[in-house]
CSV table of C-alpha atoms in Angstrom, one decimal:
chain,number,residue,atom,x,y,z
D,1409,UNK,CA,0.0,0.0,0.0
D,1410,UNK,CA,1.4,3.4,-1.0
D,1411,UNK,CA,2.0,6.3,1.4
D,1412,UNK,CA,-0.9,8.2,-0.2
D,1413,UNK,CA,-3.3,5.4,0.4
D,1414,UNK,CA,-2.2,5.1,4.0
D,1415,UNK,CA,-2.9,8.8,4.5
D,1416,UNK,CA,-6.3,8.5,2.9
D,1417,UNK,CA,-7.2,5.6,5.1
D,1418,UNK,CA,-6.4,7.6,8.2
D,1419,UNK,CA,-8.3,10.7,7.1
D,1420,UNK,CA,-11.4,8.6,6.2
D,1421,UNK,CA,-11.4,7.1,9.7
D,1422,UNK,CA,-12.5,8.9,12.8
D,1423,UNK,CA,-9.1,9.6,14.3
D,1424,UNK,CA,-5.6,8.5,14.1
D,1425,UNK,CA,-4.5,5.8,16.6
D,1426,UNK,CA,-2.3,8.2,18.4
D,1427,UNK,CA,-5.1,10.8,18.7
D,1428,UNK,CA,-7.7,8.4,20.1
D,1429,UNK,CA,-6.2,8.5,23.6
D,1430,UNK,CA,-5.3,12.2,23.5
D,1431,UNK,CA,-8.4,13.4,25.3
D,1432,UNK,CA,-8.0,10.6,27.9
D,1433,UNK,CA,-4.4,11.5,28.5
D,1434,UNK,CA,-5.3,15.2,28.8
D,1435,UNK,CA,-8.0,14.4,31.4
D,1436,UNK,CA,-5.6,12.3,33.4
D,1437,UNK,CA,-3.0,15.1,33.3
D,1438,UNK,CA,-5.6,17.6,34.5
D,1439,UNK,CA,-6.7,15.2,37.3
D,1440,UNK,CA,-3.0,14.8,38.3
D,1441,UNK,CA,-2.6,18.6,38.5
D,1442,UNK,CA,-5.8,18.8,40.6
D,1443,UNK,CA,-4.6,16.2,43.1
D,1444,UNK,CA,-1.1,17.8,43.3
D,1445,UNK,CA,-2.7,20.9,44.7
D,1446,UNK,CA,-4.7,18.9,47.2
D,1447,UNK,CA,-1.8,16.9,48.6
D,1448,UNK,CA,1.7,16.4,47.0
D,1449,UNK,CA,2.1,20.1,46.2
D,1450,UNK,CA,-0.3,21.7,48.6
D,1451,UNK,CA,0.3,25.5,48.7
D,1452,UNK,CA,-0.1,25.6,52.5
D,1453,UNK,CA,1.8,22.5,53.6
D,1454,UNK,CA,4.4,22.1,50.8
D,1455,UNK,CA,5.0,25.5,49.3
D,1456,UNK,CA,4.2,27.4,52.6
D,1457,UNK,CA,2.6,30.2,50.7
D,1458,UNK,CA,0.0,32.6,52.0
D,1459,UNK,CA,1.2,32.2,55.6
D,1460,UNK,CA,0.1,35.7,56.7
D,1461,UNK,CA,-3.7,35.1,56.4
D,1462,UNK,CA,-3.1,31.4,57.1
D,1463,UNK,CA,-1.9,32.1,60.7
D,1464,UNK,CA,-3.7,35.4,61.4
D,1465,UNK,CA,-7.3,34.5,60.5
D,1466,UNK,CA,-7.4,30.8,61.5
D,1467,UNK,CA,-8.3,31.5,65.1
D,1468,UNK,CA,-11.7,29.9,64.5
D,1469,UNK,CA,-13.2,27.4,62.0
D,1470,UNK,CA,-15.8,29.8,60.6
D,1471,UNK,CA,-13.3,32.6,59.9
D,1472,UNK,CA,-11.1,30.0,58.2
D,1473,UNK,CA,-14.0,28.8,56.0
D,1474,UNK,CA,-14.8,32.4,55.1
D,1475,UNK,CA,-11.3,33.3,54.0
D,1476,UNK,CA,-10.9,29.9,52.3
D,1477,UNK,CA,-14.0,30.3,50.2
D,1478,UNK,CA,-13.0,33.9,49.2
D,1479,UNK,CA,-9.5,32.7,48.2
D,1480,UNK,CA,-10.8,29.8,46.2
D,1481,UNK,CA,-13.3,32.0,44.4
D,1482,UNK,CA,-10.7,34.6,43.5
D,1483,UNK,CA,-8.1,32.0,42.5
D,1484,UNK,CA,-10.5,30.1,40.2
D,1485,UNK,CA,-11.9,33.2,38.5
D,1486,UNK,CA,-8.5,34.9,38.0
D,1487,UNK,CA,-7.0,31.7,36.5
D,1488,UNK,CA,-9.9,31.4,34.1
D,1489,UNK,CA,-9.7,35.0,33.0
D,1490,UNK,CA,-5.9,35.0,32.6
D,1491,UNK,CA,-5.9,31.7,30.8
D,1492,UNK,CA,-8.6,33.0,28.4
D,1493,UNK,CA,-6.8,36.2,27.4
D,1494,UNK,CA,-3.2,34.9,27.8
D,1495,UNK,CA,-2.4,35.3,24.1
D,1496,UNK,CA,-3.6,38.9,24.2
D,1497,UNK,CA,-1.3,40.0,27.0
D,1498,UNK,CA,2.1,41.3,26.2
D,1499,UNK,CA,4.9,39.5,28.0
D,1500,UNK,CA,6.4,42.7,29.3
D,1501,UNK,CA,3.3,43.8,31.2
D,1502,UNK,CA,1.8,40.5,32.2
D,1503,UNK,CA,2.4,41.0,36.0
D,1504,UNK,CA,0.6,44.4,36.2
D,1505,UNK,CA,-2.3,42.9,34.1
D,1506,UNK,CA,-2.5,39.9,36.4
D,1507,UNK,CA,-2.6,42.2,39.5
D,1508,UNK,CA,-5.3,44.3,37.9
D,1509,UNK,CA,-7.6,41.4,37.3
D,1510,UNK,CA,-7.0,39.9,40.7
D,1511,UNK,CA,-7.5,43.2,42.5
D,1512,UNK,CA,-10.8,43.7,40.6
D,1513,UNK,CA,-12.1,40.3,41.7
D,1514,UNK,CA,-10.9,40.8,45.3
D,1515,UNK,CA,-12.7,44.1,45.5
D,1516,UNK,CA,-16.0,42.6,44.2
D,1517,UNK,CA,-15.7,39.7,46.8
D,1518,UNK,CA,-14.8,42.2,49.5
D,1519,UNK,CA,-17.9,44.3,48.8
D,1520,UNK,CA,-20.1,41.2,48.7
D,1521,UNK,CA,-18.9,39.9,52.1
D,1522,UNK,CA,-19.2,43.4,53.6
D,1523,UNK,CA,-22.8,43.7,52.4
D,1524,UNK,CA,-24.1,40.2,53.2
D,1525,UNK,CA,-21.8,38.9,55.9
D,1526,UNK,CA,-20.8,41.9,58.1
D,1527,UNK,CA,-19.8,39.8,61.1
D,1528,UNK,CA,-17.5,37.7,59.0
D,1529,UNK,CA,-16.1,40.8,57.3
D,1530,UNK,CA,-15.3,42.2,60.8
D,1531,UNK,CA,-13.4,39.1,61.7
D,1532,UNK,CA,-11.4,38.9,58.4
D,1533,UNK,CA,-10.7,42.6,58.4
D,1534,UNK,CA,-7.7,43.7,56.2
D,1535,UNK,CA,-6.8,40.1,55.4
D,1536,UNK,CA,-9.7,39.9,53.0
D,1537,UNK,CA,-8.3,42.8,50.9
D,1538,UNK,CA,-4.8,41.3,51.2
D,1539,UNK,CA,-5.9,38.4,49.0
D,1540,UNK,CA,-4.6,40.6,46.2
D,1541,UNK,CA,-1.0,40.0,47.4
D,1542,UNK,CA,-1.5,36.3,48.1
D,1543,UNK,CA,1.4,34.4,46.6
D,1544,UNK,CA,-0.8,31.5,45.7
D,1545,UNK,CA,-3.0,33.4,43.4
D,1546,UNK,CA,-0.2,35.3,41.7
D,1547,UNK,CA,2.0,32.1,41.6
D,1548,UNK,CA,-0.7,30.0,39.8
D,1549,UNK,CA,-1.4,32.9,37.4
D,1550,UNK,CA,2.3,33.2,36.4
D,1551,UNK,CA,3.3,29.5,36.6
D,1552,UNK,CA,0.2,27.9,35.1
D,1553,UNK,CA,-2.8,29.9,33.9
D,1554,UNK,CA,-0.7,32.3,31.8
D,1555,UNK,CA,0.8,29.3,29.9
D,1556,UNK,CA,-2.1,26.8,29.6
D,1557,UNK,CA,-5.6,26.7,28.2
D,1558,UNK,CA,-8.8,27.3,30.2
D,1559,UNK,CA,-9.8,23.7,31.3
D,1560,UNK,CA,-6.4,22.7,32.6
D,1561,UNK,CA,-6.1,26.0,34.4
D,1562,UNK,CA,-9.5,25.4,36.0
D,1563,UNK,CA,-8.4,22.0,37.4
D,1564,UNK,CA,-5.1,23.5,38.6
D,1565,UNK,CA,-6.9,26.5,40.3
D,1566,UNK,CA,-9.5,24.2,42.0
D,1567,UNK,CA,-6.9,21.8,43.2
D,1568,UNK,CA,-4.7,24.5,44.8
D,1569,UNK,CA,-7.7,26.5,46.1
D,1570,UNK,CA,-9.4,23.5,47.7
D,1571,UNK,CA,-6.0,22.3,49.1
D,1572,UNK,CA,-5.5,25.8,50.7
D,1573,UNK,CA,-9.1,25.8,52.0
D,1574,UNK,CA,-8.6,22.4,53.7
D,1575,UNK,CA,-5.4,23.6,55.4
D,1576,UNK,CA,-7.2,26.7,56.6
D,1577,UNK,CA,-10.2,24.8,57.9
D,1578,UNK,CA,-8.1,22.1,59.7
D,1579,UNK,CA,-5.8,24.7,61.3
D,1580,UNK,CA,-8.7,26.9,62.3
D,1581,UNK,CA,-10.7,24.0,63.8
D,1582,UNK,CA,-7.7,22.7,65.8
D,1583,UNK,CA,-6.9,26.2,67.2
D,1584,UNK,CA,-10.5,26.9,68.1
D,1585,UNK,CA,-10.9,23.6,69.9
D,1586,UNK,CA,-7.7,23.9,71.8
D,1587,UNK,CA,-7.9,27.7,72.5
D,1588,UNK,CA,-11.6,28.2,73.1
D,1589,UNK,CA,-13.1,24.7,73.6
D,1590,UNK,CA,-15.7,25.3,70.9
D,1591,UNK,CA,-16.2,24.4,67.2
D,1592,UNK,CA,-18.0,26.4,64.6
D,1593,UNK,CA,-18.7,29.2,67.0
D,1594,UNK,CA,-20.4,32.0,65.2
D,1595,UNK,CA,-21.5,29.7,62.3
D,1596,UNK,CA,-24.9,31.4,62.4
D,1597,UNK,CA,-23.4,34.6,60.8
D,1598,UNK,CA,-22.0,32.5,58.0
D,1599,UNK,CA,-24.7,29.8,57.4
D,1600,UNK,CA,-27.8,31.3,58.9
D,1601,UNK,CA,-30.2,29.1,60.9
D,1602,UNK,CA,-28.3,26.0,59.7
D,1603,UNK,CA,-25.2,27.3,61.4
D,1604,UNK,CA,-26.9,27.1,64.8
D,1605,UNK,CA,-26.9,23.4,64.7
D,1606,UNK,CA,-23.2,23.3,63.9
D,1607,UNK,CA,-22.1,25.3,67.0
D,1608,UNK,CA,-20.9,23.0,69.8
D,1609,UNK,CA,-18.6,22.8,72.8
D,1610,UNK,CA,-15.9,20.2,72.5
D,1611,UNK,CA,-14.0,20.7,75.8
D,1612,UNK,CA,-14.6,22.7,78.9
D,1613,UNK,CA,-13.2,26.2,79.0
D,1614,UNK,CA,-11.2,25.2,82.1
D,1615,UNK,CA,-9.0,23.0,80.0
D,1616,UNK,CA,-8.3,25.2,77.0
D,1617,UNK,CA,-4.9,26.5,76.0
D,1618,UNK,CA,-4.9,30.3,75.2
D,1619,UNK,CA,-1.6,30.0,73.3
D,1620,UNK,CA,-3.4,28.0,70.6
D,1621,UNK,CA,-5.3,31.1,69.3
D,1622,UNK,CA,-2.2,33.3,69.6
D,1623,UNK,CA,0.4,33.6,66.8
D,1624,UNK,CA,2.9,31.3,68.4
D,1625,UNK,CA,0.3,28.6,68.8
D,1626,UNK,CA,-0.6,29.0,65.1
D,1627,UNK,CA,3.1,28.4,64.2
D,1628,UNK,CA,3.3,25.4,66.4
D,1629,UNK,CA,0.2,23.7,65.0
D,1630,UNK,CA,1.2,24.6,61.5
D,1631,UNK,CA,4.6,23.0,62.0
D,1632,UNK,CA,2.8,19.9,63.4
D,1633,UNK,CA,0.6,19.6,60.3
D,1634,UNK,CA,3.6,20.0,58.0
D,1635,UNK,CA,5.5,17.3,59.9
D,1636,UNK,CA,2.5,15.0,59.8
D,1637,UNK,CA,2.2,15.4,56.1
D,1638,UNK,CA,5.9,14.7,55.5
D,1639,UNK,CA,5.7,11.6,57.8
D,1640,UNK,CA,2.8,10.2,55.8
D,1641,UNK,CA,4.5,10.8,52.5
D,1642,UNK,CA,7.8,9.3,53.7
D,1643,UNK,CA,6.0,6.3,55.1
D,1644,UNK,CA,4.2,5.6,51.8
D,1645,UNK,CA,7.4,6.1,49.8
D,1646,UNK,CA,9.4,3.7,52.1
D,1647,UNK,CA,6.6,1.1,51.9
D,1648,UNK,CA,6.5,1.3,48.1
D,1649,UNK,CA,10.3,1.0,47.9
D,1650,UNK,CA,10.5,-1.9,50.3
D,1651,UNK,CA,7.9,-3.8,48.2
D,1652,UNK,CA,10.6,-4.1,45.4
D,1653,UNK,CA,13.3,-5.4,47.7
D,1654,UNK,CA,14.2,-9.0,47.5
D,1655,UNK,CA,13.9,-10.7,50.9
D,1656,UNK,CA,17.0,-12.6,51.9
D,1657,UNK,CA,16.6,-16.4,52.2
D,1658,UNK,CA,17.8,-17.8,55.5
D,1659,UNK,CA,19.3,-21.3,55.5
């Protein structure tokens, strides 16, 4: 069969053999990027980015949830916008353009929270506006969204945003329990009537540790979470490597 006939045979078919798995491979790659942000490359536990709001706002679970949702929303929307217009942005001015879009989104989120969740806005304070300078958002815009198409950028932003949200919530919940003895205190202001059923007392106030809700306590608990994450990863890696070792035969 001639080369021309081979080409015609391929074009008459649906797809070339190498193209049939392209969409599947792309989806697997996007899922891989998503789970990287959740665990192996978590921005809070691995990259240690955004530590200022991470330690300052996480004195309670509700404030952590509020900041986590706001950060996730801004990160996702900014990645989508930057990815959609990446070919229209001149390389020399990309950083100011990124900051402009991020600042616009943060301002919109800030006004929304101030209007509908005033109590949460009072707790978050200036740290809500400081999302503009969050290294996670700018880092994903520069490292990923500005170089990839919309759908992969969406998966990457969701993975990193949800990963950061989980770290915020876990840190806030632990600090609230140890420092105040409660969990989801003030959830009414965030979730309405449903939030009342979430508020509970975990331990008596006589056994709380005030240092947990202070900045030093935030650093200690954060260090514990990082150490725990590294221990789990090392344990899994050692277990995987040991599975390939040949056991010695004893006579």
